[in-house]
DNA sequence: GAAATATATGAAAACATTTGCAAAACTATT
DNA sequence: AATAGTTTTGCAAATGTTTTCATATATTTC
């Protein structure tokens, strides 16, 4: 259906113009080094032949691959959607393309996809959070590839990071409930084993409760993955107990949405009968009914800042020092929290 | 911090083992062609040196790049999250890595990102839907790269496709409302100019209405991007009219969520006072309160099927025939639709 | 134990580009 | 018109790998 025969590479273009391949290369990569007239002829020939330069050859020569690796746990939920989009926009603007890989919250898989990205000689790599296997950290160090942790801030992170302080996010959520007067509080979180974001939030929250003498009994602690359906069923169990809590602090907005759904299913009025707070402020949280009170993590800003920082690191490979950027979280008081009912 | 000096390539590995580079290459790519003992020594050397093979060199040699381009309008919303994840999983399983690019619903940008992906010599490329610029189609044809349209099914698509019949989705939604007895119906859709999915749904719906003599007046036609907030404000306007419709057909679930939110804000009971139906069945639609009635587009199945089909097409470059795969849509009757109130 | 076959390895060309160096072609200065 | 300086171009080496072809070694068969 098409003439496969005519592969057009840089030398066929150069022949067409009557000039050396080197000049064509320069016309593309350093246009100011070639005579305007020649450049014009070359541009015309490129357009005419439909020549598309081969980045692989370029990469092989030792130049940049113009790709950046982005490794996220999943892209299936709202959680990372915004940060992935913002990051992708930021690096695309500088001519990079994103190599995307997901690991489904499995750190062993994460190591393997990192290897795969390195095979493609990505110019830099961004990971979510700071919980990674020792192998992963070793590989990054050993290959000397610019790396960046997105989403978490920690003053002692081993690699550069751009993110919010999740401990503070947990604390802010907890203090909001306390300030409203709640003392009988349940918390619903995802597994925290290989997830520093969730762990930090959990610790921030429980520390804040402990500081005012509130103790969360184990029967009010729910465990749910990032799924509305699962969270709903967990919260249903929790709220059906004879003495349910008056407020629920949820590890993120998805879990909180499940909690709201569970409460409404049981005929409870949110927030009159039960207060619910999330963390994250995902797209949609502001517009659900009732609007979700939550602690905002500025995903868009984190993503684009991360993209820019990583590109900076790539541009100046000499400065190998770790830079940590911390973005503020913000309490978004909306309609799912209120003072507890008098009883 | 690390010895940058020692770049480890295939020849340094081969030297360490005392064997030729060719043998190392074979040990990696065709292990059965090398003696077990040699292979073992090579594996050890690779592990010891931390050698990571260079796909760029491999690509340059004319082999596969082992990358697949995926171009979506956006990854920011729930809309494409599931399909992107499923697609990525499917192709990763076969050793490919995804080069992700977004164009923000702009077909000119789409053309440019396609070019960028071709520079990286992707082995195949997947696009969303069938509305693409003439330049885009020409480029695909001219470069002879296996291409696949995801998300739309059309019997006459110029390239292979895996998707649902969006016309039918629109029709199914419309007929559900008609069957319930609604005749005063509004519809809220995104711009349909460069979006064949939305256009087909719109046409399917209006055709179904016309077939039973229902005419949707222009003042009951809302236009909203895929944003809950925007949809809410559009629906608020629409529902505040003196004679509001008894049902709303929404272009997708995000818009429907905005509609539900608007209705509740106005103190209307969904579905008693107004029925609302979406299209898509995104994650979360089943669990919102009330649960959204919608027409299910099987995003996960579409994504993984698309991944597999594209890989098949890459594996057998000879068969250049177009194959079109059509997945069924399904009405998900949930809690946001009911017969109209007697009046 | 020789011949025939199968297995394992190496040498070298090929892939498409970039860039340091040198030569050539201009321009400016006297 | 000769010299010096600047701009533009070409040559050729280099990049890291794979694969074809040939050769060497091991295994089987008689």
XYZ file of C-alpha atoms in Angstrom, chain A residues 13 29-30 45 56 117 149 216 270 276:
10
model
C 17.837 14.506 2.668
C 19.998 21.067 16.027
C 21.917 24.327 15.744
C 13.658 19.071 1.568
C 17.547 6.598 18.827
C 13.172 2.886 31.755
C 10.461 12.005 44.409
C -8.652 5.807 68.627
C -23.733 14.030 56.926
C -16.291 12.971 57.515
